[in-house]
XYZ file of C-alpha atoms in Angstrom:
652
model
C 192.640 145.829 -165.127
C 195.548 145.686 -162.677
C 198.904 145.159 -164.252
C 200.517 143.219 -161.408
C 198.206 140.228 -161.316
C 199.985 137.034 -160.260
C 199.048 134.655 -163.062
C 202.334 132.786 -163.234
C 202.618 129.697 -161.034
C 206.153 130.858 -160.237
C 204.969 134.231 -159.031
C 207.375 135.907 -156.587
C 204.609 136.017 -153.955
C 205.635 133.770 -151.064
C 203.807 130.479 -151.206
C 202.228 129.019 -148.085
C 202.313 125.496 -149.506
C 205.534 123.797 -150.488
C 206.520 120.274 -151.349
C 207.655 118.593 -148.158
C 211.039 116.989 -147.739
C 211.365 113.424 -146.552
C 213.137 114.337 -143.315
C 212.298 112.119 -140.391
C 211.611 113.122 -136.816
C 211.769 111.188 -133.627
C 208.706 111.202 -131.438
C 208.875 113.905 -128.770
C 208.898 112.237 -125.416
C 207.799 114.940 -122.989
C 205.912 118.183 -122.650
C 209.212 119.982 -122.189
C 210.405 118.818 -125.609
C 207.153 120.047 -127.113
C 207.595 123.488 -125.613
C 211.221 123.508 -126.672
C 210.133 122.884 -130.266
C 207.651 125.738 -129.896
C 210.412 128.104 -128.822
C 212.674 127.025 -131.674
C 209.910 127.510 -134.255
C 209.151 130.908 -132.714
C 212.791 131.928 -133.064
C 212.896 130.788 -136.697
C 209.739 132.757 -137.461
C 211.185 135.913 -135.901
C 214.401 135.435 -137.874
C 212.343 135.586 -141.070
C 210.907 138.927 -139.998
C 207.656 139.910 -138.354
C 205.899 138.640 -135.269
C 204.811 135.005 -135.347
C 201.090 134.583 -135.324
C 200.704 131.095 -133.898
C 202.481 128.207 -132.321
C 203.462 125.329 -134.605
C 201.105 122.419 -135.012
C 202.025 120.112 -132.169
C 200.135 117.001 -131.246
C 199.760 115.155 -127.959
C 197.710 112.501 -129.709
C 198.918 108.934 -129.443
C 198.646 108.672 -133.209
C 201.712 110.844 -133.971
C 204.099 108.842 -136.114
C 207.853 108.851 -135.964
C 208.337 109.531 -139.646
C 205.818 111.185 -141.939
C 205.582 113.838 -144.587
C 203.204 115.623 -142.206
C 205.541 115.596 -139.238
C 205.358 118.400 -136.728
C 208.758 119.916 -137.340
C 208.447 119.863 -141.121
C 205.169 121.673 -140.846
C 206.503 124.295 -138.442
C 209.428 124.893 -140.820
C 206.908 125.574 -143.599
C 205.078 127.931 -141.272
C 208.226 129.955 -140.767
C 208.608 130.288 -144.524
C 205.266 131.958 -145.043
C 202.422 129.580 -144.093
C 199.543 131.895 -143.253
C 198.664 131.635 -139.580
C 196.054 133.367 -137.406
C 196.282 136.671 -135.630
C 196.389 137.011 -131.821
C 198.517 133.906 -131.248
C 197.885 131.526 -128.364
C 200.469 131.348 -125.623
C 203.394 128.961 -125.807
C 201.777 126.860 -123.072
C 198.952 125.878 -125.418
C 199.477 122.680 -127.373
C 197.232 121.834 -130.320
C 196.013 118.305 -130.956
C 195.780 118.748 -134.728
C 198.135 119.530 -137.578
C 197.831 123.007 -139.012
C 197.571 121.549 -142.522
C 194.494 119.562 -141.423
C 192.822 122.073 -139.107
C 193.970 125.690 -139.039
C 194.894 127.103 -135.641
C 193.014 130.308 -134.883
C 192.869 131.626 -131.316
C 191.259 134.959 -132.183
C 187.794 134.869 -130.600
C 186.719 137.810 -132.762
C 186.683 135.485 -135.768
C 183.598 133.671 -134.512
C 179.879 133.915 -135.220
C 176.757 132.070 -134.056
C 174.626 130.623 -136.838
C 170.994 131.424 -136.013
C 168.034 133.142 -137.610
C 167.208 136.449 -135.856
C 164.148 135.974 -133.653
C 161.031 137.484 -135.212
C 162.752 138.366 -138.485
C 161.068 137.467 -141.754
C 162.681 134.787 -143.893
C 163.558 136.477 -147.159
C 162.696 134.567 -150.363
C 165.409 133.386 -152.704
C 166.171 135.895 -155.444
C 168.366 135.194 -158.436
C 170.696 138.043 -159.301
C 170.815 138.707 -163.006
C 173.995 139.631 -164.920
C 174.130 142.237 -167.707
C 172.462 141.201 -170.964
C 175.761 141.019 -172.836
C 176.925 138.277 -170.456
C 173.842 136.177 -171.204
C 174.174 136.870 -174.940
C 177.836 135.850 -175.104
C 177.090 132.764 -173.004
C 174.420 131.574 -175.444
C 176.735 132.388 -178.371
C 179.531 130.340 -176.846
C 177.239 127.316 -176.604
C 176.101 127.877 -180.195
C 179.683 128.016 -181.460
C 180.558 124.930 -179.437
C 177.628 122.974 -180.893
C 178.362 124.010 -184.488
C 182.059 123.216 -184.294
C 181.350 119.960 -182.441
C 178.964 118.670 -185.092
C 181.412 119.678 -187.813
C 184.222 117.757 -186.116
C 181.965 114.726 -185.698
C 180.943 114.817 -189.368
C 184.538 114.979 -190.611
C 185.959 112.666 -187.957
C 183.580 109.799 -188.692
C 184.689 109.824 -192.321
C 188.412 110.520 -192.063
C 189.324 109.099 -188.637
C 186.684 106.449 -187.850
C 188.749 104.552 -185.246
C 188.175 107.382 -182.725
C 184.415 107.185 -183.327
C 184.006 103.430 -183.159
C 181.832 103.669 -180.045
C 179.420 105.913 -181.973
C 179.234 103.812 -185.171
C 177.835 100.331 -185.936
C 180.720 97.853 -185.714
C 180.954 94.177 -186.640
C 177.186 93.724 -186.601
C 176.717 95.490 -183.274
C 174.750 98.653 -182.646
C 176.702 101.739 -181.496
C 177.774 101.468 -177.879
C 176.860 105.108 -177.157
C 174.315 107.452 -178.619
C 175.891 110.175 -180.738
C 173.437 112.782 -179.473
C 173.480 111.750 -175.787
C 177.281 111.794 -175.535
C 177.761 115.007 -177.522
C 177.964 117.280 -174.466
C 180.402 114.962 -172.704
C 182.686 114.700 -175.704
C 182.620 118.315 -176.861
C 182.526 120.292 -173.602
C 183.412 118.199 -170.589
C 186.326 116.490 -172.342
C 187.931 119.896 -172.895
C 187.996 120.619 -169.160
C 188.426 117.135 -167.707
C 191.587 118.286 -165.944
C 189.294 120.361 -163.676
C 187.384 117.283 -162.464
C 188.312 114.116 -160.630
C 191.781 115.290 -159.631
C 193.481 112.444 -157.707
C 194.469 113.294 -154.159
C 196.243 111.617 -151.285
C 195.986 112.060 -147.550
C 193.365 113.882 -145.525
C 191.050 116.375 -147.284
C 191.297 118.894 -144.469
C 192.261 122.551 -144.550
C 194.813 121.652 -147.203
C 194.967 118.763 -149.605
C 197.778 116.977 -151.443
C 197.195 116.794 -155.208
C 198.846 114.136 -157.325
C 200.205 116.169 -160.216
C 199.218 114.992 -163.691
C 199.461 116.005 -167.310
C 197.716 115.066 -170.541
C 199.578 114.427 -173.825
C 196.353 113.980 -175.829
C 194.037 116.875 -174.924
C 192.521 115.256 -171.817
C 191.789 111.917 -173.481
C 194.102 110.371 -170.904
C 195.764 111.764 -167.778
C 199.310 110.773 -166.809
C 200.617 111.127 -163.247
C 203.981 112.897 -163.026
C 204.965 111.365 -159.678
C 205.014 114.677 -157.792
C 202.575 116.191 -155.301
C 201.320 119.716 -154.697
C 199.924 120.879 -151.371
C 196.967 123.219 -151.992
C 194.376 125.127 -149.994
C 191.216 123.005 -150.029
C 187.964 124.938 -150.614
C 186.251 121.996 -152.295
C 185.349 119.412 -149.608
C 182.184 119.009 -147.545
C 184.353 118.842 -144.432
C 182.220 121.505 -142.759
C 183.391 121.084 -139.175
C 186.905 119.911 -139.995
C 186.478 116.444 -138.470
C 188.268 114.873 -141.442
C 191.506 114.587 -139.458
C 194.141 111.903 -139.189
C 195.037 112.973 -135.658
C 193.041 114.094 -132.663
C 190.354 112.836 -130.319
C 188.109 111.302 -132.988
C 191.011 109.443 -134.608
C 192.060 108.026 -131.227
C 188.522 106.777 -130.543
C 188.396 105.134 -133.983
C 191.718 103.383 -133.330
C 190.511 102.082 -129.985
C 187.266 100.905 -131.579
C 189.203 98.991 -134.232
C 191.210 97.224 -131.518
C 188.011 96.153 -129.781
C 185.715 95.363 -132.730
C 187.941 95.015 -135.795
C 187.257 96.700 -139.110
C 184.450 94.547 -140.553
C 180.726 94.454 -139.817
C 181.120 91.091 -138.075
C 182.284 92.581 -134.791
C 179.915 92.445 -131.788
C 176.937 91.232 -133.824
C 173.482 90.912 -132.353
C 170.369 89.430 -133.958
C 169.416 90.679 -137.433
C 172.938 91.789 -138.358
C 172.828 94.729 -135.921
C 175.577 95.278 -133.371
C 175.594 97.049 -130.019
C 177.455 99.860 -131.749
C 174.619 100.338 -134.238
C 172.089 100.545 -131.425
C 174.235 103.047 -129.544
C 174.786 105.145 -132.687
C 171.061 105.213 -133.514
C 170.201 106.291 -129.968
C 172.848 109.017 -130.135
C 171.567 110.290 -133.493
C 167.973 110.428 -132.203
C 169.205 112.317 -129.150
C 171.194 114.735 -131.278
C 168.440 115.640 -133.761
C 165.701 115.712 -131.097
C 163.544 112.833 -132.352
C 162.265 109.693 -130.647
C 164.166 107.173 -132.728
C 166.566 106.924 -135.672
C 167.654 104.387 -138.271
C 171.153 104.510 -139.758
C 172.244 103.385 -143.204
C 175.676 102.701 -144.645
C 175.160 105.043 -147.618
C 173.631 108.520 -147.788
C 172.216 108.172 -151.306
C 170.652 104.846 -150.386
C 168.994 106.373 -147.327
C 166.698 108.458 -149.524
C 166.325 106.007 -152.384
C 165.323 103.094 -150.098
C 163.318 104.913 -147.419
C 161.030 107.021 -149.640
C 159.503 103.918 -151.340
C 158.716 102.619 -147.843
C 156.903 105.853 -146.970
C 154.705 106.335 -150.037
C 153.292 104.240 -152.878
C 150.466 104.176 -155.400
C 147.661 106.521 -154.488
C 150.063 108.810 -152.622
C 151.390 112.194 -153.748
C 154.908 113.542 -153.322
C 155.366 117.310 -153.624
C 159.028 118.018 -154.260
C 161.148 121.142 -154.572
C 162.354 121.421 -158.169
C 166.012 121.463 -157.035
C 165.867 118.422 -154.758
C 168.786 115.998 -154.884
C 168.957 113.085 -157.327
C 168.612 110.561 -154.481
C 165.187 112.019 -153.643
C 164.085 111.915 -157.269
C 165.272 108.326 -157.602
C 163.463 107.262 -154.427
C 160.217 108.870 -155.592
C 160.427 107.053 -158.948
C 160.904 103.727 -157.167
C 157.920 104.367 -154.916
C 155.346 104.540 -157.725
C 153.702 107.571 -156.123
C 152.547 110.570 -158.130
C 154.899 113.518 -157.987
C 154.433 117.258 -158.472
C 157.116 119.927 -158.205
C 157.011 123.521 -157.014
C 159.394 126.382 -157.773
C 162.565 126.373 -155.722
C 161.907 127.620 -152.186
C 158.831 129.518 -153.413
C 156.160 129.262 -150.727
C 153.463 130.860 -152.882
C 154.062 128.232 -155.558
C 153.871 125.497 -152.910
C 150.587 126.744 -151.453
C 149.020 127.141 -154.894
C 150.013 123.581 -155.751
C 148.654 122.258 -152.437
C 145.283 123.843 -153.055
C 145.130 122.360 -156.539
C 146.103 118.791 -155.656
C 143.879 118.639 -152.570
C 140.840 119.943 -154.429
C 141.357 117.741 -157.512
C 142.419 114.528 -155.780
C 143.892 111.589 -157.653
C 143.994 111.660 -161.470
C 140.977 110.171 -163.277
C 139.156 108.983 -160.126
C 139.453 112.242 -158.147
C 139.510 110.256 -154.952
C 141.361 111.835 -152.008
C 145.075 111.123 -151.839
C 146.049 108.351 -149.441
C 148.935 110.483 -148.260
C 150.616 113.760 -149.240
C 154.352 114.015 -148.526
C 156.255 117.279 -149.046
C 160.004 116.769 -149.488
C 162.491 119.626 -149.165
C 166.162 120.009 -148.342
C 167.477 121.944 -145.375
C 170.382 123.385 -147.355
C 170.590 123.078 -151.136
C 174.072 122.087 -152.222
C 174.066 123.786 -155.639
C 172.395 127.041 -154.632
C 173.495 127.518 -151.031
C 169.878 128.388 -150.155
C 168.045 127.384 -146.977
C 164.513 126.058 -146.779
C 161.873 128.484 -145.505
C 160.985 126.146 -142.663
C 158.739 128.486 -140.609
C 156.368 129.080 -143.524
C 156.332 125.396 -144.519
C 155.318 124.437 -140.970
C 152.485 126.976 -141.112
C 151.307 125.393 -144.379
C 151.650 121.957 -142.789
C 149.226 122.898 -140.014
C 146.817 124.352 -142.568
C 146.838 121.606 -145.215
C 147.699 118.534 -143.103
C 150.527 116.993 -145.133
C 153.582 115.065 -143.954
C 156.965 116.803 -144.075
C 160.282 115.169 -145.051
C 163.409 117.339 -144.622
C 166.707 116.192 -146.151
C 169.470 117.641 -143.954
C 172.427 116.104 -145.744
C 174.214 119.472 -145.852
C 172.595 121.321 -142.955
C 173.000 118.841 -140.094
C 176.145 119.678 -138.160
C 176.636 122.868 -140.167
C 173.736 125.160 -139.207
C 172.276 126.326 -135.938
C 173.902 127.416 -132.664
C 174.097 123.763 -131.581
C 174.780 122.338 -135.055
C 171.465 120.488 -135.190
C 170.397 121.712 -138.612
C 167.664 123.985 -139.904
C 165.251 123.362 -137.004
C 167.971 124.508 -134.643
C 168.793 127.447 -136.922
C 165.173 128.684 -136.871
C 164.685 127.680 -133.186
C 161.891 125.252 -134.092
C 161.050 122.050 -132.242
C 162.365 119.236 -134.501
C 159.402 117.043 -133.572
C 157.167 119.342 -135.575
C 158.871 117.714 -138.617
C 157.689 114.189 -139.415
C 160.873 112.817 -140.999
C 164.401 114.187 -140.654
C 167.018 112.662 -142.925
C 170.736 113.419 -142.906
C 174.166 112.058 -143.790
C 177.422 111.553 -141.927
C 179.622 112.234 -144.961
C 179.796 116.002 -144.488
C 180.045 117.554 -141.040
C 180.911 114.332 -139.218
C 183.788 113.213 -141.438
C 182.403 109.682 -141.819
C 180.049 107.807 -144.180
C 176.416 106.751 -144.352
C 173.151 108.410 -143.429
C 170.191 108.297 -141.069
C 166.442 108.840 -140.923
C 164.715 109.923 -137.725
C 161.150 110.399 -136.527
C 158.700 108.967 -134.026
C 159.326 105.419 -132.859
C 156.378 103.790 -134.616
C 157.472 105.261 -137.947
C 161.105 104.184 -137.560
C 160.071 100.671 -136.495
C 157.990 100.461 -139.663
C 160.949 101.646 -141.766
C 163.156 98.914 -140.297
C 160.775 96.351 -141.755
C 159.800 97.991 -145.048
C 162.939 99.903 -146.031
C 165.097 98.055 -148.550
C 168.285 99.369 -146.954
C 167.792 97.329 -143.779
C 167.127 94.133 -145.706
C 169.581 94.250 -148.577
C 172.323 96.765 -147.736
C 175.465 96.096 -145.738
C 175.877 97.344 -142.193
C 178.115 100.217 -141.140
C 181.598 99.134 -140.124
C 182.827 99.774 -136.550
C 185.436 102.415 -137.538
C 182.775 104.482 -139.307
C 180.405 104.145 -136.350
C 183.172 105.258 -133.986
C 183.864 108.351 -136.091
C 180.163 109.224 -136.179
C 179.716 108.817 -132.444
C 182.890 110.659 -131.462
C 182.279 113.661 -133.715
C 178.583 113.876 -132.816
C 179.304 113.622 -129.083
C 181.899 116.363 -129.517
C 179.246 118.679 -130.969
C 176.654 117.767 -128.319
C 178.853 117.789 -125.264
C 177.913 115.824 -122.162
C 174.184 116.213 -121.641
C 174.195 119.435 -123.656
C 170.961 120.090 -125.534
C 167.921 122.334 -125.902
C 165.863 122.242 -122.702
C 162.638 122.325 -124.727
C 163.266 118.774 -125.948
C 163.658 116.138 -123.192
C 166.652 113.978 -123.957
C 168.850 111.554 -121.988
C 172.357 112.522 -121.053
C 174.994 111.757 -123.661
C 177.250 109.545 -121.456
C 174.518 106.903 -121.214
C 174.525 106.664 -125.019
C 178.284 106.119 -125.385
C 180.213 102.904 -124.748
C 181.850 102.929 -121.323
C 185.306 102.570 -122.847
C 184.909 105.627 -125.110
C 186.836 108.361 -123.325
C 186.859 111.669 -125.211
C 189.356 114.451 -124.473
C 187.961 117.023 -122.004
C 187.432 119.756 -124.617
C 185.403 117.307 -126.727
C 183.452 115.775 -123.849
C 182.220 119.133 -122.588
C 181.232 120.290 -126.085
C 183.548 123.311 -126.118
C 185.456 122.082 -129.168
C 182.239 121.410 -131.070
C 180.846 124.854 -130.277
C 184.108 126.482 -131.323
C 184.045 124.642 -134.648
C 180.450 125.681 -135.304
C 181.234 129.331 -134.612
C 184.352 129.236 -136.792
C 182.383 127.731 -139.661
C 179.670 130.398 -139.346
C 182.269 133.188 -139.417
C 184.066 131.746 -142.448
C 180.813 131.274 -144.356
C 179.567 134.809 -143.822
C 182.979 136.357 -144.397
C 183.549 134.740 -147.777
C 179.970 135.261 -148.986
C 179.840 138.921 -148.041
C 183.422 139.571 -149.073
C 182.689 138.313 -152.591
C 179.602 140.503 -152.790
C 181.567 143.577 -151.718
C 184.084 142.800 -154.469
C 181.230 142.838 -157.001
C 180.682 139.134 -157.683
C 177.229 137.626 -158.184
C 176.719 134.884 -155.608
C 173.764 132.693 -154.677
C 172.523 131.407 -151.375
C 172.205 132.464 -147.775
C 175.081 134.232 -146.068
C 175.085 131.596 -143.282
C 175.485 128.773 -145.786
C 178.901 127.035 -145.869
C 178.328 126.562 -149.616
C 179.012 129.771 -151.543
C 178.283 129.590 -155.319
C 180.035 132.257 -157.405
C 178.446 132.678 -160.835
C 180.714 132.373 -163.891
C 177.928 132.096 -166.533
C 180.148 131.421 -169.565
C 181.209 127.742 -169.717
C 184.619 128.684 -171.104
C 185.404 130.571 -167.912
C 185.022 127.472 -165.752
C 188.218 125.849 -166.927
C 190.196 129.095 -166.912
C 189.032 129.981 -163.399
C 189.848 126.523 -162.012
C 193.272 126.396 -163.676
C 194.224 129.904 -162.585
C 193.278 129.082 -158.994
C 195.215 125.816 -159.062
C 198.393 127.302 -160.580
C 198.754 130.329 -158.313
C 201.700 130.773 -155.985
C 199.314 129.536 -153.293
C 197.378 126.788 -155.115
C 193.644 126.692 -154.384
C 191.450 123.680 -155.160
C 187.848 124.507 -156.088
C 184.787 122.852 -157.644
C 183.317 124.155 -160.907
C 179.817 123.088 -161.954
C 177.862 123.484 -165.175
C 174.938 122.016 -167.111
C 173.278 119.547 -166.548
C 173.919 119.984 -162.811
C 172.900 123.645 -163.145
C 170.747 125.583 -165.637
C 172.465 126.154 -168.967
C 173.584 129.753 -168.407
C 174.460 129.639 -164.699
C 177.807 127.845 -164.648
C 179.443 128.446 -161.310
C 182.218 127.699 -158.870
C 181.143 126.333 -155.493
C 183.302 127.266 -152.519
C 182.842 124.823 -149.642
C 183.870 126.361 -146.333
C 185.105 124.537 -143.269
C 185.797 125.269 -139.632
C 189.323 124.116 -140.465
C 189.948 127.296 -142.471
C 191.401 130.366 -140.830
C 190.512 133.970 -141.540
C 193.789 134.259 -143.449
C 192.772 131.349 -145.680
C 189.613 133.234 -146.643
C 191.753 136.317 -147.320
C 193.820 134.271 -149.759
C 190.677 133.094 -151.570
C 189.271 136.631 -151.739
C 192.530 138.006 -153.143
C 192.659 135.268 -155.781
C 189.027 135.863 -156.779
C 189.602 139.613 -156.963
C 192.539 139.243 -159.343
C 191.032 136.514 -161.514
C 187.645 138.236 -161.518
C 189.204 141.297 -163.147
C 190.848 139.151 -165.819
C 187.694 137.155 -166.650
C 185.174 140.010 -166.279
C 183.158 138.390 -163.470
C 182.218 141.404 -161.352
C 178.665 142.293 -162.365
C 176.856 142.862 -159.060
C 175.311 146.263 -158.625
C 175.791 148.154 -155.375
C 178.562 149.439 -153.149
C 181.994 147.896 -153.656
C 184.819 147.787 -151.161
C 188.533 147.629 -151.932
C 190.213 144.378 -150.953
C 192.157 145.808 -148.022
C 189.006 147.312 -146.513
C 187.392 143.884 -146.568
C 190.420 142.371 -144.834
C 190.510 145.075 -142.165
C 186.761 145.089 -141.508
C 186.049 141.365 -141.632
C 184.379 141.258 -138.199
C 182.158 144.230 -139.042
C 181.234 142.656 -142.363
C 180.284 139.343 -140.748
C 178.194 140.903 -137.989
C 176.370 143.242 -140.370
C 172.673 142.376 -140.518
C 171.042 141.961 -143.924
């Protein structure tokens, strides 16, 4: 175990995140003043030693404010004091339209990768990597000790301190408010590590995030805000393409949309509660995913839970992956259809089940099923695994079922054009009957969509509960969706195999995107940055000896902790480093009992140096907590840093 591990929050290692002062700055009036600020920041950086690696985060956006804690000069001052910036700096003539704290500036074209499945290569099945037996044994023992001590505390507490157990005991003629057994896990495990969940934040959840510091005087029963903030590296948000920005082209389009339509759903209404913006957004979504038509919803969870009951009912069969999202499970329950599950991403299990259900028919009567619907996810958010779409489409041709693909996490994050798993595998999206996705991840907005052929979508408009009972999307959200999606597509940019209209005809005439967004160059750059970051972190962790799950192209990288006690320690040690890092830890019941994990969520907003910081932190903490159990060749940390491009481009 190394002896110089930085465990103290006041470690002498230079921090890249510091509390900002409240200095104000006047708005720069000309390009010359911008370049002058660049030169001054460059001189300050050189005075601190070393060659500067990037220009400061300057913005030509109309949304720059005159006084803000995220002002340009304050940020460039932080950069000079050690904020990690990219290699191969851009020239001083280049001016960025984003803040470095929101979207990291990286001009090195070597730190790019195209997300695509190699043509003709076999899709490898998902394989769980097993830890040593002593890890599993100690994990089970820890749960056993927790359960024994928890029941002992409950037994004594109910008799000697009943006021703290009032919600579990009959009171004043009423039954207990909560079940003792059902709430046991929440009270005895989650309550101990509540400081690792639901941390309040402020500002934009971009490359960095501002945490509202808090403390607990009563062992996490209550949390008290201290009034201070901490800027931390954000590896916990589904901001895959970095469009969660307060400044830039998308933000300017949203502002202009609010001036024209307001902020409520009442603006520019047409019949049926639908506005011209909704029609334009649905046409743009259909164009983007390569389907005939699309239907948008104001909530991603509600998209699944209200559309699935409109697709299937009694006499129908839903075949679902065992790790499908809760919204899918909820929608299937509402539908009244029969449901069968197959092992996660296991195509042999799926085919065996298909043969059984088709040969046996409906229960009791053995009549043929009215409809068989197979539901899978494009990218599974807890495992980081991708659906084996080529094999599923082969089974679809053979057994004649309908296919529903939930692309909540894969749309905008996978494929050379960002169009999800069909794009990643170079498959015509119209071979899939129903494509569902959300705008809450890659597009930095809210809501979801369902797409398919026009007759199907028209039917869903009438039968889906979301269209009848849910509220409409607000104009600002629609503007964000359209601007970010158009930025990924470019003007008329799309696969030639799928006929599609040109993008300008789908956008309002007043919506003028910056040139690098309109031509799609910014979207392509973000996709390639995300792909590089995903592969670099995943493969870097493996070379350090950690057990990870998922595909190397997945922006979700689960690192296995196994023991539940290590979750809290890992999260706290990451958050209290000299460079604070915000992560997500997950345990039962969201995962199997013995596979507690931390999920790293990568973004195009992260730079290569940000990933280096995460790898260094994991390396040090992994030694302390005994987390390195993967068999195979291991690389020293510096070798990983120096050979990042080679590591990313290495074929599996």
